[in-house]
Amino acid sequence: GRRSFKPSHRHAMLQELLWPLVLFCIRSNAFENERIEDDPWDLDGPCQPYIQRFGDTVAVMVRCASSFSSPPKVCTTCVNEYIAFKQAEYDLHRLTNVTSLDSTPCARVIFSNYIVSYISEISDVVSRRIWDQSRCSSCVNINWEFEKNSTMYAYTKNVYNFEKKLFDWRHCVMNYSLEVDEFYKNYSVVCENCLTSFNSLFHFYWDVYVTPGIDFCLDVETTMNDTMNVWHNVWGCADDSGHDRQRDWTFVLFSVAILTALTSLFYVGSYVQSERAHRTLVQYSRLEAPGRLRSRILSSSAIADEFAQQQVSSPQSTSDPP
């Protein structure tokens, strides 16, 4: 038959299972403290508590970044974790009043005493590969106060405006989705009534996106891409109003007409210029060769030689009898 246990029996069995686990945790904690503080073979033992503190902040930051990686939300969700991580890194760099067993400052032990500094490598990954490549500085302004350990931050104005327009659009979608039967099969009501708020969101994002020197962080960029994907591909809503599409087509046709006219003027001008050059060459080719007088144009030295020859021949001509 089915075996039953009384509450007292279950409590005793639970104690039997938990006590070994508790003892294991106590022994592990004692062993860890002994390894860090009392191990005579650990040359860098006095530095280990600070390294572990840094490791804890890194673990929290990496866990936050991993949890908000799809879609990326590090810049708007993991700011406090990133500040705590950078503060712990700063404290390690300033750790000169604590030394290892050979009197080497812990800051030097951690960052430059060995061939590879895992702290430096991990810091570089978090700071450059996660925070910087997400362009978080475009969305968050951080006022660092490492000395006072009182760093403050604030989101940029563009982020606030984007979030406001995003929430307005989502609020519109939620309002009209409650009035539509089988909302997840028919989105025409939402597409029609929330087009204005969607266009306001998109145009604001686009104006900032195309402005030189201004950028959005990866959080905002990914949010906008996902929003457009839902609006167009999932719900099948139109790109824009017909008036805007007509205006775009008018601009395209006008640009094509201007480009065609400029190209035609260029080729016509080139043809006219080549005809003029051809007629000029024909006129020059029909000219006669220069006459004798033109060929007698000599240099100054040739004229001087001819004059001297005439002077020599003139006395001879006067001495001859008539």
PDB file of C-alpha atoms in Angstrom:
ATOM      1  CA  GLY A   1       0.000   0.000   0.000  1.00  0.00           C
ATOM      2  CA  ARG A   2       0.911   3.692  -0.093  1.00  0.00           C
ATOM      3  CA  ARG A   3       3.462   4.587   2.564  1.00  0.00           C
ATOM      4  CA  SER A   4       2.768   7.733   4.615  1.00  0.00           C
ATOM      5  CA  PHE A   5       5.086   9.784   6.813  1.00  0.00           C
ATOM      6  CA  LYS A   6       4.188  11.689   9.904  1.00  0.00           C
ATOM      7  CA  PRO A   7       5.269  15.354  10.153  1.00  0.00           C
ATOM      8  CA  SER A   8       7.846  14.484  12.794  1.00  0.00           C
ATOM      9  CA  HIS A   9       9.362  11.846  10.544  1.00  0.00           C
ATOM     10  CA  ARG A  10       9.509  14.249   7.586  1.00  0.00           C
ATOM     11  CA  HIS A  11      11.161  16.882   9.781  1.00  0.00           C
ATOM     12  CA  ALA A  12      13.790  14.401  10.932  1.00  0.00           C
ATOM     13  CA  MET A  13      14.532  13.312   7.373  1.00  0.00           C
ATOM     14  CA  LEU A  14      14.820  16.943   6.276  1.00  0.00           C
ATOM     15  CA  GLN A  15      17.318  17.605   9.048  1.00  0.00           C
ATOM     16  CA  GLU A  16      19.333  14.586   7.996  1.00  0.00           C
ATOM     17  CA  LEU A  17      19.514  15.938   4.447  1.00  0.00           C
ATOM     18  CA  LEU A  18      20.269  19.563   5.340  1.00  0.00           C
ATOM     19  CA  TRP A  19      22.909  19.074   8.022  1.00  0.00           C
ATOM     20  CA  PRO A  20      25.561  17.673   5.664  1.00  0.00           C
ATOM     21  CA  LEU A  21      24.932  20.571   3.274  1.00  0.00           C
ATOM     22  CA  VAL A  22      25.245  23.133   6.084  1.00  0.00           C
ATOM     23  CA  LEU A  23      28.423  21.532   7.366  1.00  0.00           C
ATOM     24  CA  PHE A  24      29.841  21.480   3.847  1.00  0.00           C
ATOM     25  CA  CYS A  25      29.140  25.206   3.411  1.00  0.00           C
ATOM     26  CA  ILE A  26      30.712  26.024   6.781  1.00  0.00           C
ATOM     27  CA  ARG A  27      33.808  24.003   6.021  1.00  0.00           C
ATOM     28  CA  SER A  28      34.073  25.502   2.535  1.00  0.00           C
ATOM     29  CA  ASN A  29      33.790  29.013   3.938  1.00  0.00           C
ATOM     30  CA  ALA A  30      36.406  28.303   6.563  1.00  0.00           C
ATOM     31  CA  PHE A  31      38.713  26.800   3.973  1.00  0.00           C
ATOM     32  CA  GLU A  32      38.246  29.836   1.725  1.00  0.00           C
ATOM     33  CA  ASN A  33      39.029  32.264   4.553  1.00  0.00           C
ATOM     34  CA  GLU A  34      42.052  30.239   5.496  1.00  0.00           C
ATOM     35  CA  ARG A  35      43.223  30.206   1.889  1.00  0.00           C
ATOM     36  CA  ILE A  36      42.861  33.950   1.551  1.00  0.00           C
ATOM     37  CA  GLU A  37      44.122  35.206   4.895  1.00  0.00           C
ATOM     38  CA  ASP A  38      46.185  32.518   6.594  1.00  0.00           C
ATOM     39  CA  ASP A  39      47.790  30.609   3.740  1.00  0.00           C
ATOM     40  CA  PRO A  40      51.552  31.136   4.161  1.00  0.00           C
ATOM     41  CA  TRP A  41      52.179  29.957   0.600  1.00  0.00           C
ATOM     42  CA  ASP A  42      49.951  32.578  -1.002  1.00  0.00           C
ATOM     43  CA  LEU A  43      52.322  35.447  -1.729  1.00  0.00           C
ATOM     44  CA  ASP A  44      49.466  37.733  -2.740  1.00  0.00           C
ATOM     45  CA  GLY A  45      47.089  36.668   0.019  1.00  0.00           C
ATOM     46  CA  PRO A  46      46.541  40.171   1.462  1.00  0.00           C
ATOM     47  CA  CYS A  47      45.346  41.362  -1.966  1.00  0.00           C
ATOM     48  CA  GLN A  48      42.794  38.591  -2.459  1.00  0.00           C
ATOM     49  CA  PRO A  49      39.830  40.178  -0.590  1.00  0.00           C
ATOM     50  CA  TYR A  50      39.967  43.232  -2.856  1.00  0.00           C
ATOM     51  CA  ILE A  51      40.272  41.053  -5.939  1.00  0.00           C
ATOM     52  CA  GLN A  52      37.233  39.051  -4.861  1.00  0.00           C
ATOM     53  CA  ARG A  53      35.269  42.243  -4.288  1.00  0.00           C
ATOM     54  CA  PHE A  54      36.084  43.305  -7.830  1.00  0.00           C
ATOM     55  CA  GLY A  55      35.106  39.850  -9.086  1.00  0.00           C
ATOM     56  CA  ASP A  56      31.707  40.183  -7.438  1.00  0.00           C
ATOM     57  CA  THR A  57      30.989  43.483  -9.199  1.00  0.00           C
ATOM     58  CA  VAL A  58      32.120  42.030 -12.524  1.00  0.00           C
ATOM     59  CA  ALA A  59      29.852  39.026 -12.037  1.00  0.00           C
ATOM     60  CA  VAL A  60      26.865  41.272 -11.364  1.00  0.00           C
ATOM     61  CA  MET A  61      27.635  43.405 -14.417  1.00  0.00           C
ATOM     62  CA  VAL A  62      28.097  40.412 -16.718  1.00  0.00           C
ATOM     63  CA  ARG A  63      24.915  38.796 -15.425  1.00  0.00           C
ATOM     64  CA  CYS A  64      22.972  41.998 -16.123  1.00  0.00           C
ATOM     65  CA  ALA A  65      24.448  42.325 -19.615  1.00  0.00           C
ATOM     66  CA  SER A  66      23.687  38.673 -20.353  1.00  0.00           C
ATOM     67  CA  SER A  67      20.119  38.971 -19.092  1.00  0.00           C
ATOM     68  CA  PHE A  68      19.447  42.011 -21.281  1.00  0.00           C
ATOM     69  CA  SER A  69      21.344  40.954 -24.383  1.00  0.00           C
ATOM     70  CA  SER A  70      18.434  40.085 -26.701  1.00  0.00           C
ATOM     71  CA  PRO A  71      17.477  42.763 -27.424  1.00  0.00           C
ATOM     72  CA  PRO A  72      20.429  44.759 -26.055  1.00  0.00           C
ATOM     73  CA  LYS A  73      19.409  46.899 -23.067  1.00  0.00           C
ATOM     74  CA  VAL A  74      22.728  47.364 -21.291  1.00  0.00           C
ATOM     75  CA  CYS A  75      22.883  51.154 -21.576  1.00  0.00           C
ATOM     76  CA  THR A  76      19.452  51.739 -20.083  1.00  0.00           C
ATOM     77  CA  THR A  77      19.263  48.814 -17.655  1.00  0.00           C
ATOM     78  CA  CYS A  78      22.768  48.058 -16.333  1.00  0.00           C
ATOM     79  CA  VAL A  79      23.996  51.569 -15.507  1.00  0.00           C
ATOM     80  CA  ASN A  80      24.228  51.025 -11.747  1.00  0.00           C
ATOM     81  CA  GLU A  81      26.046  47.735 -12.259  1.00  0.00           C
ATOM     82  CA  TYR A  82      28.513  49.372 -14.628  1.00  0.00           C
ATOM     83  CA  ILE A  83      29.207  52.235 -12.213  1.00  0.00           C
ATOM     84  CA  ALA A  84      29.858  49.772  -9.367  1.00  0.00           C
ATOM     85  CA  PHE A  85      32.215  47.811 -11.612  1.00  0.00           C
ATOM     86  CA  LYS A  86      34.187  50.934 -12.611  1.00  0.00           C
ATOM     87  CA  GLN A  87      34.386  52.039  -8.973  1.00  0.00           C
ATOM     88  CA  ALA A  88      35.833  48.665  -7.961  1.00  0.00           C
ATOM     89  CA  GLU A  89      38.336  48.891 -10.806  1.00  0.00           C
ATOM     90  CA  TYR A  90      39.352  52.376  -9.686  1.00  0.00           C
ATOM     91  CA  ASP A  91      39.836  51.153  -6.115  1.00  0.00           C
ATOM     92  CA  LEU A  92      42.176  48.407  -7.311  1.00  0.00           C
ATOM     93  CA  HIS A  93      44.323  50.916  -9.206  1.00  0.00           C
ATOM     94  CA  ARG A  94      44.629  53.011  -6.025  1.00  0.00           C
ATOM     95  CA  LEU A  95      45.382  50.025  -3.794  1.00  0.00           C
ATOM     96  CA  THR A  96      48.860  51.107  -2.698  1.00  0.00           C
ATOM     97  CA  ASN A  97      48.459  51.008   1.066  1.00  0.00           C
ATOM     98  CA  VAL A  98      48.002  47.214   1.052  1.00  0.00           C
ATOM     99  CA  THR A  99      50.936  45.013   0.057  1.00  0.00           C
ATOM    100  CA  SER A 100      51.675  41.387  -0.651  1.00  0.00           C
ATOM    101  CA  LEU A 101      53.944  39.297   1.582  1.00  0.00           C
ATOM    102  CA  ASP A 102      57.006  40.629  -0.258  1.00  0.00           C
ATOM    103  CA  SER A 103      55.897  44.252   0.345  1.00  0.00           C
ATOM    104  CA  THR A 104      54.764  44.803  -3.251  1.00  0.00           C
ATOM    105  CA  PRO A 105      51.728  47.128  -3.473  1.00  0.00           C
ATOM    106  CA  CYS A 106      48.600  45.249  -4.434  1.00  0.00           C
ATOM    107  CA  ALA A 107      47.925  47.631  -7.317  1.00  0.00           C
ATOM    108  CA  ARG A 108      51.198  46.550  -8.892  1.00  0.00           C
ATOM    109  CA  VAL A 109      50.562  42.895  -8.074  1.00  0.00           C
ATOM    110  CA  ILE A 110      47.164  42.976  -9.746  1.00  0.00           C
ATOM    111  CA  PHE A 111      47.965  44.933 -12.898  1.00  0.00           C
ATOM    112  CA  SER A 112      51.650  44.556 -13.736  1.00  0.00           C
ATOM    113  CA  ASN A 113      53.357  41.905 -11.626  1.00  0.00           C
ATOM    114  CA  TYR A 114      52.557  38.990 -13.936  1.00  0.00           C
ATOM    115  CA  ILE A 115      52.650  38.343 -17.668  1.00  0.00           C
ATOM    116  CA  VAL A 116      48.867  38.414 -17.935  1.00  0.00           C
ATOM    117  CA  SER A 117      46.578  40.513 -15.782  1.00  0.00           C
ATOM    118  CA  TYR A 118      43.170  38.892 -15.800  1.00  0.00           C
ATOM    119  CA  ILE A 119      41.744  41.964 -14.104  1.00  0.00           C
ATOM    120  CA  SER A 120      42.898  44.161 -16.985  1.00  0.00           C
ATOM    121  CA  GLU A 121      41.585  41.736 -19.596  1.00  0.00           C
ATOM    122  CA  ILE A 122      38.192  41.456 -17.923  1.00  0.00           C
ATOM    123  CA  SER A 123      37.961  45.229 -17.470  1.00  0.00           C
ATOM    124  CA  ASP A 124      38.761  45.767 -21.128  1.00  0.00           C
ATOM    125  CA  VAL A 125      36.055  43.334 -22.214  1.00  0.00           C
ATOM    126  CA  VAL A 126      33.375  44.946 -20.053  1.00  0.00           C
ATOM    127  CA  SER A 127      34.375  48.546 -20.775  1.00  0.00           C
ATOM    128  CA  ARG A 128      35.213  48.370 -24.465  1.00  0.00           C
ATOM    129  CA  ARG A 129      33.488  45.312 -25.891  1.00  0.00           C
ATOM    130  CA  ILE A 130      30.210  45.737 -24.015  1.00  0.00           C
ATOM    131  CA  TRP A 131      29.791  49.352 -22.883  1.00  0.00           C
ATOM    132  CA  ASP A 132      31.657  51.287 -25.585  1.00  0.00           C
ATOM    133  CA  GLN A 133      30.540  49.173 -28.539  1.00  0.00           C
ATOM    134  CA  SER A 134      26.953  49.624 -27.366  1.00  0.00           C
ATOM    135  CA  ARG A 135      27.558  53.404 -27.667  1.00  0.00           C
ATOM    136  CA  CYS A 136      26.176  53.903 -24.182  1.00  0.00           C
ATOM    137  CA  SER A 137      27.717  57.372 -23.901  1.00  0.00           C
ATOM    138  CA  SER A 138      25.185  58.508 -26.521  1.00  0.00           C
ATOM    139  CA  CYS A 139      22.330  57.736 -24.139  1.00  0.00           C
ATOM    140  CA  VAL A 140      23.767  58.121 -20.631  1.00  0.00           C
ATOM    141  CA  ASN A 141      25.751  60.986 -19.149  1.00  0.00           C
ATOM    142  CA  ILE A 142      27.801  59.762 -16.183  1.00  0.00           C
ATOM    143  CA  ASN A 143      29.375  62.226 -13.772  1.00  0.00           C
ATOM    144  CA  TRP A 144      32.212  60.191 -12.308  1.00  0.00           C
ATOM    145  CA  GLU A 145      33.134  60.835  -8.662  1.00  0.00           C
ATOM    146  CA  PHE A 146      35.541  58.011  -7.877  1.00  0.00           C
ATOM    147  CA  GLU A 147      37.230  59.764  -4.974  1.00  0.00           C
ATOM    148  CA  LYS A 148      33.953  60.333  -3.144  1.00  0.00           C
ATOM    149  CA  ASN A 149      32.324  57.125  -4.400  1.00  0.00           C
ATOM    150  CA  SER A 150      29.265  59.188  -5.317  1.00  0.00           C
ATOM    151  CA  THR A 151      28.957  58.880  -9.090  1.00  0.00           C
ATOM    152  CA  MET A 152      25.682  60.146 -10.578  1.00  0.00           C
ATOM    153  CA  TYR A 153      24.156  59.646 -14.013  1.00  0.00           C
ATOM    154  CA  ALA A 154      21.300  60.928 -16.163  1.00  0.00           C
ATOM    155  CA  TYR A 155      19.851  59.890 -19.495  1.00  0.00           C
ATOM    156  CA  THR A 156      20.142  62.273 -22.424  1.00  0.00           C
ATOM    157  CA  LYS A 157      17.264  64.429 -23.631  1.00  0.00           C
ATOM    158  CA  ASN A 158      16.961  62.434 -26.844  1.00  0.00           C
ATOM    159  CA  VAL A 159      16.464  59.240 -24.862  1.00  0.00           C
ATOM    160  CA  TYR A 160      13.698  60.839 -22.789  1.00  0.00           C
ATOM    161  CA  ASN A 161      11.953  62.118 -25.916  1.00  0.00           C
ATOM    162  CA  PHE A 162      12.287  58.777 -27.657  1.00  0.00           C
ATOM    163  CA  GLU A 163      10.904  56.893 -24.660  1.00  0.00           C
ATOM    164  CA  LYS A 164       7.974  59.302 -24.412  1.00  0.00           C
ATOM    165  CA  LYS A 165       7.021  58.877 -28.062  1.00  0.00           C
ATOM    166  CA  LEU A 166       7.502  55.118 -27.783  1.00  0.00           C
ATOM    167  CA  PHE A 167       5.185  54.905 -24.769  1.00  0.00           C
ATOM    168  CA  ASP A 168       2.608  57.115 -26.523  1.00  0.00           C
ATOM    169  CA  TRP A 169       2.572  54.733 -29.472  1.00  0.00           C
ATOM    170  CA  ARG A 170       2.353  51.663 -27.235  1.00  0.00           C
ATOM    171  CA  HIS A 171      -0.433  53.285 -25.219  1.00  0.00           C
ATOM    172  CA  CYS A 172      -2.363  53.878 -28.451  1.00  0.00           C
ATOM    173  CA  VAL A 173      -1.863  50.277 -29.518  1.00  0.00           C
ATOM    174  CA  MET A 174      -3.066  48.952 -26.179  1.00  0.00           C
ATOM    175  CA  ASN A 175      -6.159  51.169 -26.197  1.00  0.00           C
ATOM    176  CA  TYR A 176      -7.301  50.060 -29.633  1.00  0.00           C
ATOM    177  CA  SER A 177      -6.303  46.455 -29.126  1.00  0.00           C
ATOM    178  CA  LEU A 178      -8.825  46.207 -26.295  1.00  0.00           C
ATOM    179  CA  GLU A 179     -11.618  47.274 -28.656  1.00  0.00           C
ATOM    180  CA  VAL A 180     -10.792  44.825 -31.429  1.00  0.00           C
ATOM    181  CA  ASP A 181     -12.106  41.276 -31.429  1.00  0.00           C
ATOM    182  CA  GLU A 182      -9.374  38.732 -31.952  1.00  0.00           C
ATOM    183  CA  PHE A 183      -6.712  41.421 -31.933  1.00  0.00           C
ATOM    184  CA  TYR A 184      -3.969  39.008 -32.799  1.00  0.00           C
ATOM    185  CA  LYS A 185      -5.649  38.226 -36.116  1.00  0.00           C
ATOM    186  CA  ASN A 186      -6.796  41.680 -37.227  1.00  0.00           C
ATOM    187  CA  TYR A 187      -4.555  44.714 -36.835  1.00  0.00           C
ATOM    188  CA  SER A 188      -6.275  47.074 -39.280  1.00  0.00           C
ATOM    189  CA  VAL A 189      -7.854  49.182 -36.526  1.00  0.00           C
ATOM    190  CA  VAL A 190      -4.515  49.643 -34.789  1.00  0.00           C
ATOM    191  CA  CYS A 191      -2.730  50.400 -38.059  1.00  0.00           C
ATOM    192  CA  GLU A 192      -5.290  53.050 -38.933  1.00  0.00           C
ATOM    193  CA  ASN A 193      -5.617  54.779 -35.580  1.00  0.00           C
ATOM    194  CA  CYS A 194      -2.015  54.579 -34.357  1.00  0.00           C
ATOM    195  CA  LEU A 195      -0.315  55.610 -37.592  1.00  0.00           C
ATOM    196  CA  THR A 196       0.136  59.195 -36.394  1.00  0.00           C
ATOM    197  CA  SER A 197       1.907  58.193 -33.192  1.00  0.00           C
ATOM    198  CA  PHE A 198       4.070  55.706 -35.077  1.00  0.00           C
ATOM    199  CA  ASN A 199       5.086  58.342 -37.629  1.00  0.00           C
ATOM    200  CA  SER A 200       5.907  60.773 -34.827  1.00  0.00           C
ATOM    201  CA  LEU A 201       8.169  58.163 -33.232  1.00  0.00           C
ATOM    202  CA  PHE A 202       9.880  57.226 -36.481  1.00  0.00           C
ATOM    203  CA  HIS A 203      10.440  60.799 -37.700  1.00  0.00           C
ATOM    204  CA  PHE A 204      11.964  61.814 -34.380  1.00  0.00           C
ATOM    205  CA  TYR A 205      14.305  58.825 -34.476  1.00  0.00           C
ATOM    206  CA  TRP A 206      15.224  59.457 -38.113  1.00  0.00           C
ATOM    207  CA  ASP A 207      15.945  63.164 -37.573  1.00  0.00           C
ATOM    208  CA  VAL A 208      18.392  62.321 -34.802  1.00  0.00           C
ATOM    209  CA  TYR A 209      19.876  59.402 -36.739  1.00  0.00           C
ATOM    210  CA  VAL A 210      20.803  61.484 -39.805  1.00  0.00           C
ATOM    211  CA  THR A 211      22.149  64.463 -37.840  1.00  0.00           C
ATOM    212  CA  PRO A 212      25.988  64.560 -38.007  1.00  0.00           C
ATOM    213  CA  GLY A 213      27.730  64.188 -34.666  1.00  0.00           C
ATOM    214  CA  ILE A 214      24.648  62.826 -32.867  1.00  0.00           C
ATOM    215  CA  ASP A 215      23.953  59.151 -32.385  1.00  0.00           C
ATOM    216  CA  PHE A 216      21.754  56.791 -30.415  1.00  0.00           C
ATOM    217  CA  CYS A 217      22.977  53.944 -28.255  1.00  0.00           C
ATOM    218  CA  LEU A 218      22.350  50.366 -29.269  1.00  0.00           C
ATOM    219  CA  ASP A 219      19.371  50.141 -26.903  1.00  0.00           C
ATOM    220  CA  VAL A 220      17.382  52.813 -28.744  1.00  0.00           C
ATOM    221  CA  GLU A 221      18.507  51.646 -32.179  1.00  0.00           C
ATOM    222  CA  THR A 222      17.458  48.060 -31.508  1.00  0.00           C
ATOM    223  CA  THR A 223      14.163  49.149 -29.966  1.00  0.00           C
ATOM    224  CA  MET A 224      13.314  51.185 -33.059  1.00  0.00           C
ATOM    225  CA  ASN A 225      14.248  48.333 -35.398  1.00  0.00           C
ATOM    226  CA  ASP A 226      12.105  45.882 -33.430  1.00  0.00           C
ATOM    227  CA  THR A 227       9.226  48.370 -33.362  1.00  0.00           C
ATOM    228  CA  MET A 228       9.356  48.775 -37.131  1.00  0.00           C
ATOM    229  CA  ASN A 229       9.550  45.014 -37.560  1.00  0.00           C
ATOM    230  CA  VAL A 230       6.404  44.520 -35.465  1.00  0.00           C
ATOM    231  CA  TRP A 231       4.576  47.372 -37.201  1.00  0.00           C
ATOM    232  CA  HIS A 232       5.382  46.361 -40.780  1.00  0.00           C
ATOM    233  CA  ASN A 233       6.145  42.636 -40.815  1.00  0.00           C
ATOM    234  CA  VAL A 234       4.028  41.275 -37.958  1.00  0.00           C
ATOM    235  CA  TRP A 235       0.997  43.555 -38.120  1.00  0.00           C
ATOM    236  CA  GLY A 236       1.301  44.409 -41.823  1.00  0.00           C
ATOM    237  CA  CYS A 237       0.737  48.143 -41.338  1.00  0.00           C
ATOM    238  CA  ALA A 238       1.486  50.587 -44.143  1.00  0.00           C
ATOM    239  CA  ASP A 239       4.807  52.375 -44.316  1.00  0.00           C
ATOM    240  CA  ASP A 240       3.382  55.877 -44.286  1.00  0.00           C
ATOM    241  CA  SER A 241       0.421  57.975 -45.379  1.00  0.00           C
ATOM    242  CA  GLY A 242      -0.387  58.356 -49.079  1.00  0.00           C
ATOM    243  CA  HIS A 243       0.409  62.058 -48.955  1.00  0.00           C
ATOM    244  CA  ASP A 244       3.948  61.388 -47.804  1.00  0.00           C
ATOM    245  CA  ARG A 245       4.438  58.725 -50.449  1.00  0.00           C
ATOM    246  CA  GLN A 246       3.183  61.126 -53.141  1.00  0.00           C
ATOM    247  CA  ARG A 247       5.572  63.784 -51.888  1.00  0.00           C
ATOM    248  CA  ASP A 248       8.465  61.321 -52.007  1.00  0.00           C
ATOM    249  CA  TRP A 249       7.623  60.308 -55.578  1.00  0.00           C
ATOM    250  CA  THR A 250       7.376  63.967 -56.608  1.00  0.00           C
ATOM    251  CA  PHE A 251      10.806  64.637 -55.177  1.00  0.00           C
ATOM    252  CA  VAL A 252      12.280  61.608 -56.963  1.00  0.00           C
ATOM    253  CA  LEU A 253      10.796  62.572 -60.342  1.00  0.00           C
ATOM    254  CA  PHE A 254      11.945  66.168 -59.948  1.00  0.00           C
ATOM    255  CA  SER A 255      15.491  65.008 -59.152  1.00  0.00           C
ATOM    256  CA  VAL A 256      15.540  62.707 -62.189  1.00  0.00           C
ATOM    257  CA  ALA A 257      14.337  65.535 -64.469  1.00  0.00           C
ATOM    258  CA  ILE A 258      17.019  67.929 -63.200  1.00  0.00           C
ATOM    259  CA  LEU A 259      19.735  65.291 -63.621  1.00  0.00           C
ATOM    260  CA  THR A 260      18.586  64.501 -67.180  1.00  0.00           C
ATOM    261  CA  ALA A 261      18.551  68.188 -68.164  1.00  0.00           C
ATOM    262  CA  LEU A 262      22.047  68.793 -66.799  1.00  0.00           C
ATOM    263  CA  THR A 263      23.384  65.727 -68.610  1.00  0.00           C
ATOM    264  CA  SER A 264      21.829  66.863 -71.913  1.00  0.00           C
ATOM    265  CA  LEU A 265      23.269  70.380 -71.571  1.00  0.00           C
ATOM    266  CA  PHE A 266      26.693  68.917 -70.902  1.00  0.00           C
ATOM    267  CA  TYR A 267      26.694  66.793 -74.057  1.00  0.00           C
ATOM    268  CA  VAL A 268      25.269  69.611 -76.235  1.00  0.00           C
ATOM    269  CA  GLY A 269      27.936  72.018 -74.990  1.00  0.00           C
ATOM    270  CA  SER A 270      30.662  69.458 -75.645  1.00  0.00           C
ATOM    271  CA  TYR A 271      29.392  68.927 -79.221  1.00  0.00           C
ATOM    272  CA  VAL A 272      29.263  72.678 -79.998  1.00  0.00           C
ATOM    273  CA  GLN A 273      32.746  73.197 -78.612  1.00  0.00           C
ATOM    274  CA  SER A 274      34.174  70.358 -80.712  1.00  0.00           C
ATOM    275  CA  GLU A 275      32.556  71.777 -83.918  1.00  0.00           C
ATOM    276  CA  ARG A 276      34.125  75.183 -83.303  1.00  0.00           C
ATOM    277  CA  ALA A 277      37.546  73.635 -82.818  1.00  0.00           C
ATOM    278  CA  HIS A 278      37.143  71.641 -86.059  1.00  0.00           C
ATOM    279  CA  ARG A 279      36.238  74.746 -88.124  1.00  0.00           C
ATOM    280  CA  THR A 280      39.230  76.648 -86.724  1.00  0.00           C
ATOM    281  CA  LEU A 281      41.598  73.867 -87.750  1.00  0.00           C
ATOM    282  CA  VAL A 282      40.146  73.835 -91.289  1.00  0.00           C
ATOM    283  CA  GLN A 283      40.666  77.592 -91.655  1.00  0.00           C
ATOM    284  CA  TYR A 284      44.278  77.336 -90.551  1.00  0.00           C
ATOM    285  CA  SER A 285      44.945  74.488 -92.991  1.00  0.00           C
ATOM    286  CA  ARG A 286      43.786  76.599 -95.969  1.00  0.00           C
ATOM    287  CA  LEU A 287      46.303  79.424 -95.358  1.00  0.00           C
ATOM    288  CA  GLU A 288      49.240  79.811 -97.829  1.00  0.00           C
ATOM    289  CA  ALA A 289      52.839  79.333 -96.819  1.00  0.00           C
ATOM    290  CA  PRO A 290      54.612  82.515 -95.642  1.00  0.00           C
ATOM    291  CA  GLY A 291      56.148  84.698 -98.432  1.00  0.00           C
ATOM    292  CA  ARG A 292      59.800  85.711 -99.003  1.00  0.00           C
ATOM    293  CA  LEU A 293      59.574  88.813 -96.855  1.00  0.00           C
ATOM    294  CA  ARG A 294      58.232  86.779 -93.938  1.00  0.00           C
ATOM    295  CA  SER A 295      61.010  84.238 -94.417  1.00  0.00           C
ATOM    296  CA  ARG A 296      63.590  87.007 -94.243  1.00  0.00           C
ATOM    297  CA  ILE A 297      62.790  87.690 -90.646  1.00  0.00           C
ATOM    298  CA  LEU A 298      66.070  86.850 -89.020  1.00  0.00           C
ATOM    299  CA  SER A 299      67.608  87.041 -85.685  1.00  0.00           C
ATOM    300  CA  SER A 300      69.748  89.997 -84.611  1.00  0.00           C
ATOM    301  CA  SER A 301      72.995  88.080 -85.184  1.00  0.00           C
ATOM    302  CA  ALA A 302      72.035  87.193 -88.759  1.00  0.00           C
ATOM    303  CA  ILE A 303      71.212  90.849 -89.535  1.00  0.00           C
ATOM    304  CA  ALA A 304      74.582  91.981 -88.166  1.00  0.00           C
ATOM    305  CA  ASP A 305      76.474  89.476 -90.366  1.00  0.00           C
ATOM    306  CA  GLU A 306      74.611  90.606 -93.477  1.00  0.00           C
ATOM    307  CA  PHE A 307      75.333  94.277 -92.756  1.00  0.00           C
ATOM    308  CA  ALA A 308      79.075  93.600 -92.364  1.00  0.00           C
ATOM    309  CA  GLN A 309      79.172  91.785 -95.705  1.00  0.00           C
ATOM    310  CA  GLN A 310      77.553  94.739 -97.434  1.00  0.00           C
ATOM    311  CA  GLN A 311      80.157  97.123 -95.963  1.00  0.00           C
ATOM    312  CA  VAL A 312      82.989  94.977 -97.329  1.00  0.00           C
ATOM    313  CA  SER A 313      81.556  94.789-100.837  1.00  0.00           C
ATOM    314  CA  SER A 314      80.680  98.507-101.129  1.00  0.00           C
ATOM    315  CA  PRO A 315      84.354  99.874-101.451  1.00  0.00           C
ATOM    316  CA  GLN A 316      85.081  97.388-104.179  1.00  0.00           C
ATOM    317  CA  SER A 317      82.114  98.564-106.172  1.00  0.00           C
ATOM    318  CA  THR A 318      83.163 102.255-105.885  1.00  0.00           C
ATOM    319  CA  SER A 319      86.791 101.589-107.039  1.00  0.00           C
ATOM    320  CA  ASP A 320      85.784 100.018-110.349  1.00  0.00           C
ATOM    321  CA  PRO A 321      85.696 102.399-113.356  1.00  0.00           C
ATOM    322  CA  PRO A 322      82.401 103.345-114.776  1.00  0.00           C
TER     323      PRO A 322
END
